[in-house]
mmCIF file of C-alpha atoms in Angstrom:
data_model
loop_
_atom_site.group_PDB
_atom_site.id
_atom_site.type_symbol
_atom_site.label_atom_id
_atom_site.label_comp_id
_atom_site.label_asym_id
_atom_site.label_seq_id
_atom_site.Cartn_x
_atom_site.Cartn_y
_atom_site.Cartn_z
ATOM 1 C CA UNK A 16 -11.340 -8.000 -11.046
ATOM 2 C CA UNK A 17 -7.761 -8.190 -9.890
ATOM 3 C CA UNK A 18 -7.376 -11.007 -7.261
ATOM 4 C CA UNK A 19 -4.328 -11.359 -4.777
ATOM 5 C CA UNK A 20 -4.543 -13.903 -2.535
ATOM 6 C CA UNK A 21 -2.220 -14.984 0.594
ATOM 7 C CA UNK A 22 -1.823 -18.133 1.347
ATOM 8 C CA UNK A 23 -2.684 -17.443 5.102
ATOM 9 C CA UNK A 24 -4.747 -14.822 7.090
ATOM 10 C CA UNK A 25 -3.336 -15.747 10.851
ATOM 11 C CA UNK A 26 0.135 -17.450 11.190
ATOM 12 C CA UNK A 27 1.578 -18.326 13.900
ATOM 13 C CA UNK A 28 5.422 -19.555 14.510
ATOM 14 C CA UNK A 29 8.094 -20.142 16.753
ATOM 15 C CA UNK A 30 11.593 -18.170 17.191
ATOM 16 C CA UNK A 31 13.922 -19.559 14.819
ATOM 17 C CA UNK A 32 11.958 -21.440 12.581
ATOM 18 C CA UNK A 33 11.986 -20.758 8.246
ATOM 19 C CA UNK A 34 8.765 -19.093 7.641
ATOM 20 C CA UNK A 35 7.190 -19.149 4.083
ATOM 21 C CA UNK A 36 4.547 -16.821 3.398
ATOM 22 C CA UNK A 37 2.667 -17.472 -0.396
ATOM 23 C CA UNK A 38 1.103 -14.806 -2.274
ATOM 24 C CA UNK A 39 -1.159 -15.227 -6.045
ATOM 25 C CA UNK A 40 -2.390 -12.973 -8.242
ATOM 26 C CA UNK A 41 -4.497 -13.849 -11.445
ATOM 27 C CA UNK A 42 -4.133 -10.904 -13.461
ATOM 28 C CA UNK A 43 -0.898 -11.294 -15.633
ATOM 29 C CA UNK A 44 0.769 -8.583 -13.327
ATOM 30 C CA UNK A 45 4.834 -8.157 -14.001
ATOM 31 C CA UNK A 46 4.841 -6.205 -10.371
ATOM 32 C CA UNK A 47 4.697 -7.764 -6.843
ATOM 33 C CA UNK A 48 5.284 -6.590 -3.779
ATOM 34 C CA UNK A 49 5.944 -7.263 -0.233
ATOM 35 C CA UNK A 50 5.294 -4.869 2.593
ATOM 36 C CA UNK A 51 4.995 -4.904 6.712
ATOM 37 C CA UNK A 52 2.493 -3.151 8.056
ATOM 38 C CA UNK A 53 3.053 -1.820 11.532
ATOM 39 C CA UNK A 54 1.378 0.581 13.368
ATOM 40 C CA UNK A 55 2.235 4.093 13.620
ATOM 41 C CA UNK A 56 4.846 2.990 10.684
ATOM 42 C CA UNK A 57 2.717 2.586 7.417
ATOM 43 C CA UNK A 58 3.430 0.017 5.249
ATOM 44 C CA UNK A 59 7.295 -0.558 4.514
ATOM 45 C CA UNK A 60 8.737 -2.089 1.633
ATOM 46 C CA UNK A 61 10.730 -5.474 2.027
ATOM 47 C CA UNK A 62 11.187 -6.719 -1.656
ATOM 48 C CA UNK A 63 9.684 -6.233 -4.759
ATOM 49 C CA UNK A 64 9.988 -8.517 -7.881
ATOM 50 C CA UNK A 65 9.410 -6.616 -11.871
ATOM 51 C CA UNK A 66 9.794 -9.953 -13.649
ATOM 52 C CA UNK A 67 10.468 -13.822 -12.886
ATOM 53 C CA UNK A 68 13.192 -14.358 -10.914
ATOM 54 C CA UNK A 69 14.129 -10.906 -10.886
ATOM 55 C CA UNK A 70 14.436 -8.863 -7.635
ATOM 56 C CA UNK A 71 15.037 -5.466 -6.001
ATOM 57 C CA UNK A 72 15.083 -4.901 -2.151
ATOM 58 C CA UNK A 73 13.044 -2.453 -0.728
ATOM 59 C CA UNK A 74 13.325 -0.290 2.627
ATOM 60 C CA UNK A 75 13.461 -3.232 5.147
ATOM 61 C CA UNK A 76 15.080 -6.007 3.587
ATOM 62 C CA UNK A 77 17.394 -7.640 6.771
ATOM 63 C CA UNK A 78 15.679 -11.164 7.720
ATOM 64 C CA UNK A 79 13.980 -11.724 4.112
ATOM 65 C CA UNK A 80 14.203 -13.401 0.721
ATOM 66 C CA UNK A 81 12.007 -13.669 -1.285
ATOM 67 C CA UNK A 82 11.905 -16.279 -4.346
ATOM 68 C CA UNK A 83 9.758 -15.953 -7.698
ATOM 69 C CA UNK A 84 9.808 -18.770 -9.780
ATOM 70 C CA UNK A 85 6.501 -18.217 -11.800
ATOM 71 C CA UNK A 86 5.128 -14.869 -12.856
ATOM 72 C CA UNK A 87 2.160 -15.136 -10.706
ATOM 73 C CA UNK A 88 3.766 -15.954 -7.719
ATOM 74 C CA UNK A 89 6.016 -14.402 -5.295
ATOM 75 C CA UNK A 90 6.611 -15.984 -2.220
ATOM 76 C CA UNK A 91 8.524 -14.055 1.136
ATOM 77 C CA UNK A 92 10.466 -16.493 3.088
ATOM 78 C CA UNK A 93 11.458 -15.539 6.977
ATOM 79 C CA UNK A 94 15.625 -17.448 7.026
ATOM 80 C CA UNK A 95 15.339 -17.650 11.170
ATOM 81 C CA UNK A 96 12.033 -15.896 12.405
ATOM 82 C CA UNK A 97 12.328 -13.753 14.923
ATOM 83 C CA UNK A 98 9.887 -11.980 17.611
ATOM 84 C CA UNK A 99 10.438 -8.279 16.054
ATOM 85 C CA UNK A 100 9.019 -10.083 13.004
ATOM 86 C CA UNK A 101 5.327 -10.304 14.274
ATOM 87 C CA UNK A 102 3.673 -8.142 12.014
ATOM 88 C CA UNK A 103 0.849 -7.723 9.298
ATOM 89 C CA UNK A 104 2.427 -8.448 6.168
ATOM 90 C CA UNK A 105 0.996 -7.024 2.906
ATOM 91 C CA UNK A 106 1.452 -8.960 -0.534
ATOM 92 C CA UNK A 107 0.247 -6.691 -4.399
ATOM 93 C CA UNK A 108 0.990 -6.597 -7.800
ATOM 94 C CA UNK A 109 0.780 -4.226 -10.289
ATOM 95 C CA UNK A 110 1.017 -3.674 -14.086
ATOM 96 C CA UNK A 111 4.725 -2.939 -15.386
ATOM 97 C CA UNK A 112 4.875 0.175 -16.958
ATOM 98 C CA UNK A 113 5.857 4.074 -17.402
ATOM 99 C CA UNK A 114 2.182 4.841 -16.924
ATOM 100 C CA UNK A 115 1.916 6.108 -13.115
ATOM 101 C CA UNK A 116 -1.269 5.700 -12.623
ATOM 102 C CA UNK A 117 -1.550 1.845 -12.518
ATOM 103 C CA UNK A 118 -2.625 1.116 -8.365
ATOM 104 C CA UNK A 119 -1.570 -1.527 -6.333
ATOM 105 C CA UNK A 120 -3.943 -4.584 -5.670
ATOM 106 C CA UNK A 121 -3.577 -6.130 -2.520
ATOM 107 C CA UNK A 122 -4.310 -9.366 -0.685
ATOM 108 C CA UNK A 123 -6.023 -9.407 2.277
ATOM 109 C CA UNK A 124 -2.987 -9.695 4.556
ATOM 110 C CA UNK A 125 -1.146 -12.420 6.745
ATOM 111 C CA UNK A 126 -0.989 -11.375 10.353
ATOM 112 C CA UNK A 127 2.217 -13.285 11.558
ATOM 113 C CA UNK A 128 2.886 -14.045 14.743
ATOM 114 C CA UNK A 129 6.772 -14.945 16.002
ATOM 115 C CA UNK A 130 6.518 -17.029 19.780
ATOM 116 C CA UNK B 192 14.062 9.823 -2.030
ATOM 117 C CA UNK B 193 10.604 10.490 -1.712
ATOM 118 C CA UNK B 194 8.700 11.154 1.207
ATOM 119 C CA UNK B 195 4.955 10.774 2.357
ATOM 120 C CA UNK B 196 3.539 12.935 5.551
ATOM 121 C CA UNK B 197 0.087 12.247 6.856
ATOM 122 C CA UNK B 198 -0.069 14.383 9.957
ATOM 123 C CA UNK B 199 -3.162 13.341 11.440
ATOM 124 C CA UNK B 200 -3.366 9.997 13.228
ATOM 125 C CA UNK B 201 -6.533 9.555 14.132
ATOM 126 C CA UNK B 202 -9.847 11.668 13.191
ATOM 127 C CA UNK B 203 -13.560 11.645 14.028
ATOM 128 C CA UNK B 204 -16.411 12.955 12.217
ATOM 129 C CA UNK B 205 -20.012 13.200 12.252
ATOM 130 C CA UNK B 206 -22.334 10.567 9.939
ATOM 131 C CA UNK B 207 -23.313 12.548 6.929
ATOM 132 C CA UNK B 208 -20.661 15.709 7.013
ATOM 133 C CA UNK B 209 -17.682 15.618 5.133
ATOM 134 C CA UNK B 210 -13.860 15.359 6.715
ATOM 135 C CA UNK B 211 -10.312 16.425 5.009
ATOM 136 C CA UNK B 212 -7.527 13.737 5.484
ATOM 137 C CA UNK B 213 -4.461 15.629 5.112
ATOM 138 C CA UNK B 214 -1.588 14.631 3.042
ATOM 139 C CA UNK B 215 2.301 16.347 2.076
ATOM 140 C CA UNK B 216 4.722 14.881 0.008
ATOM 141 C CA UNK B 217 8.286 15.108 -0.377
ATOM 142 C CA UNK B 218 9.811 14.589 -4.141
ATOM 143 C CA UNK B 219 12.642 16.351 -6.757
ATOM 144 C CA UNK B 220 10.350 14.770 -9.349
ATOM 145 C CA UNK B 221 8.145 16.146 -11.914
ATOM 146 C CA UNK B 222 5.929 13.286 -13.035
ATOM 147 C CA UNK B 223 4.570 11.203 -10.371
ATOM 148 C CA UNK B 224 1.044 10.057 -9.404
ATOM 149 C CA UNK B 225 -0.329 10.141 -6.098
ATOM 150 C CA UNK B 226 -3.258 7.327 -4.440
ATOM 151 C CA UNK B 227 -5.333 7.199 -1.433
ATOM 152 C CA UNK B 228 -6.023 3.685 -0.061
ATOM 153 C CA UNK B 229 -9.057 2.791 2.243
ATOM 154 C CA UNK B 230 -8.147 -0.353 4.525
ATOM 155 C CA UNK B 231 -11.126 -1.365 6.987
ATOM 156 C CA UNK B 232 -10.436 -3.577 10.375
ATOM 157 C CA UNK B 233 -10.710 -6.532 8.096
ATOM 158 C CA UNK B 234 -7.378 -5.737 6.529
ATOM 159 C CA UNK B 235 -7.538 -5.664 2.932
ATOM 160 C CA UNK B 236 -6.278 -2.300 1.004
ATOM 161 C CA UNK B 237 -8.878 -0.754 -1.488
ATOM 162 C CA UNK B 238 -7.611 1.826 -3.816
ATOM 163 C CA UNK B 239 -9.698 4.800 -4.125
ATOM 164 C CA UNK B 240 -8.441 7.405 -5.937
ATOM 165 C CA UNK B 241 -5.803 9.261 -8.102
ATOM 166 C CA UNK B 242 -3.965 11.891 -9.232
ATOM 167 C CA UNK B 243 -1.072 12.486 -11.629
ATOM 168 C CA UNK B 244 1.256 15.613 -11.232
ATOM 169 C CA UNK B 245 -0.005 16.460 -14.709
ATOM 170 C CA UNK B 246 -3.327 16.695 -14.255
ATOM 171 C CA UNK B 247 -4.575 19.985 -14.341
ATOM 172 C CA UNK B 248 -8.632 18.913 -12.754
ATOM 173 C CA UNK B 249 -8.756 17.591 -9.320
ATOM 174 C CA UNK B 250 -9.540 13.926 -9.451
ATOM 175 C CA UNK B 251 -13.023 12.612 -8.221
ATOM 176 C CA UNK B 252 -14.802 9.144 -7.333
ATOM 177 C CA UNK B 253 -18.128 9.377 -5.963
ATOM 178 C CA UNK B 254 -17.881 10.728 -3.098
ATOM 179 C CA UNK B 255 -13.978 10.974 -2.768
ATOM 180 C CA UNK B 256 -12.220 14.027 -4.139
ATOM 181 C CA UNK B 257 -9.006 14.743 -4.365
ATOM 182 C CA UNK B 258 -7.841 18.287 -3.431
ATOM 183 C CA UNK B 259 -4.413 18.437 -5.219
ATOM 184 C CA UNK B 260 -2.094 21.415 -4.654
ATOM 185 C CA UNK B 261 0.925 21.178 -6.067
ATOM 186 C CA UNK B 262 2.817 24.135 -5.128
ATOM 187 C CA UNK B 263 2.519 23.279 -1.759
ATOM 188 C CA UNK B 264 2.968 19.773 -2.757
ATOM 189 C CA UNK B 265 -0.179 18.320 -0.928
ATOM 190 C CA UNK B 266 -3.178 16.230 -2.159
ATOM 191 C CA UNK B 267 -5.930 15.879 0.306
ATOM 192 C CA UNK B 268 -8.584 13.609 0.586
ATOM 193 C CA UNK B 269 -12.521 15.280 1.212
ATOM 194 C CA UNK B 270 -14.499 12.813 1.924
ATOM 195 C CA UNK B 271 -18.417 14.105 1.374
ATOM 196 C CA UNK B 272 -21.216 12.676 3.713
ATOM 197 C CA UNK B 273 -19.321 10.630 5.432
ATOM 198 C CA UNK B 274 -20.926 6.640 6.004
ATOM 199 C CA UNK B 275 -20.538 4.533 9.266
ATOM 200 C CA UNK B 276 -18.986 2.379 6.567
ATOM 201 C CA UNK B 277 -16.601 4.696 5.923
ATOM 202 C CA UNK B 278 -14.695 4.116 9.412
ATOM 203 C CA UNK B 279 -11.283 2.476 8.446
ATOM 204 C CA UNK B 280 -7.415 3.261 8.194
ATOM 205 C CA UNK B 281 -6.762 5.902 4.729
ATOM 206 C CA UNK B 282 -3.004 5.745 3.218
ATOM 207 C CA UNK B 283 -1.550 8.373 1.239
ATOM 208 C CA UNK B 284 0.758 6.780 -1.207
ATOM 209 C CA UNK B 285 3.005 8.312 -4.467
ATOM 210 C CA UNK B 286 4.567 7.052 -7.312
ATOM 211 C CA UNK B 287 7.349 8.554 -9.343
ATOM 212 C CA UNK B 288 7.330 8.240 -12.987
ATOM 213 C CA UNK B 289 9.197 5.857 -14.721
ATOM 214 C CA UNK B 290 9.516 3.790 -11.046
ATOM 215 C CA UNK B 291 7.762 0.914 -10.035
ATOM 216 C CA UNK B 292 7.899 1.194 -5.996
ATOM 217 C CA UNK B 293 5.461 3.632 -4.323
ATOM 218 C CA UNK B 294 6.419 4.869 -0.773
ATOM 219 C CA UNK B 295 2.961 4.831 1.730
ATOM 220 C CA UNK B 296 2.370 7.315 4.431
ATOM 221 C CA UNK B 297 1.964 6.377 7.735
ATOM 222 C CA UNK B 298 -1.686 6.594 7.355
ATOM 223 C CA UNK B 299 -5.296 7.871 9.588
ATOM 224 C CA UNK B 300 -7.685 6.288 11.450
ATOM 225 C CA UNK B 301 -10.971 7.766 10.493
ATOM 226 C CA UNK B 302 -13.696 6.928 12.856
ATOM 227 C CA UNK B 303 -17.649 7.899 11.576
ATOM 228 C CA UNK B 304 -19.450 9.095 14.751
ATOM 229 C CA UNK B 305 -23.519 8.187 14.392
#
């Protein structure tokens, strides 16, 4: 089975400070993913990375980076968090393809809180 | 850009009937696949089911079934005898072909009433 696994399940930070939030997957996937999860919202896209060190921004990018140095590895990195940040945030991966039918597999979530 | 509606926010239903979750989508594409995600109070999403524009049967799991009409461009989860276990937050998502980002609906709370 696919695993994706976040580095944290509860986070908590202060205003201002450079948040780092890990995410690993053990399947060989070219696809992650980043989304926010908000209620009454869905999830949103923030970033998405096809291959190492490559990059595409997604729906909500303002206040993120994101950095992926290894292929099983993509990390989402908060510059100056700030309180409209607080939010579940959603790490997956995915095989590259044409194919349509390949589904997302998802960590279990970092719920982030911004003080 | 494509577009995912899930109309119903919240939904009960009785232990061992079945429930529709209702979802429309918005796309000028012809090839695209569509997923339903379950995601239970502890957080994690689990993919459940899917359908490509292409396919011609309606797609079944168990005891999820997909009820995919494309003309009116919806594909609705029936969930049969529903399960206490089966209480949790359901995402429509889609996928265009050829793309690698899937747009998510906003999602519905189904609650399983004993």
């Amino acid at each position: 089975d696919v695993k994706v696994t976040q580095s944290s399940r509860y986070l908590v930070k202060r205003t201002g400070e450079k948040v780092f939030l890990e995410c690993v997957q053990d399947m060989d996937h070219e696809n992650m993913f980043w989304y926010r999860q908000d209620p009454g919202l869905g999830l949103r896209l923030i970033y998405f990375s096809y291959d190492v060190k490559m990059k595409e921004k997604g729906d909500i990018p303002e206040g993120y980076s994101v950095s992926r140095e290894k292929k099983e590895r993509f990390s989402l990195i908060l510059e100056s968090a700030s309180t409209n940040q607080t939010s579940m945030y959603l790490c997956a991966s995915s095989l590259l393809g044409q194919e349509q039918n390949q589904p997302q597999h998802f960590g279990d979530g970092t719920r982030l809180s911004i003080l | 850009a494509q577009k995912i509606t899930q109309t119903q926010p919240g939904m009960f239903v009785q232990e061992k009937e079945a429930v529709t979750l209702d979802c429309t989508y918005d796309t000028s594409d012809q090839s695209y696949g569509l997923f339903w995600y379950k995601q239970p109070s502890s957080g994690e999403m689990i993919f459940l089911i899917y359908q490509g524009s292409y396919d011609e049967q309606n797609a079944t799991e168990g005891r999820y079934s997909l009820n995919f009409q494309k003309a009116r461009k919806s594909a609705n989860l029936v969930i049969s005898a529903s399960q206490l276990g089966d209480s949790a937050m359901y995402f429509c998502a889609m996928r265009p072909g050829g793309y690698q980002k899937v747009t998510f609906g906003t999602g519905t709370k189904l609650q399983v009433i004993p």
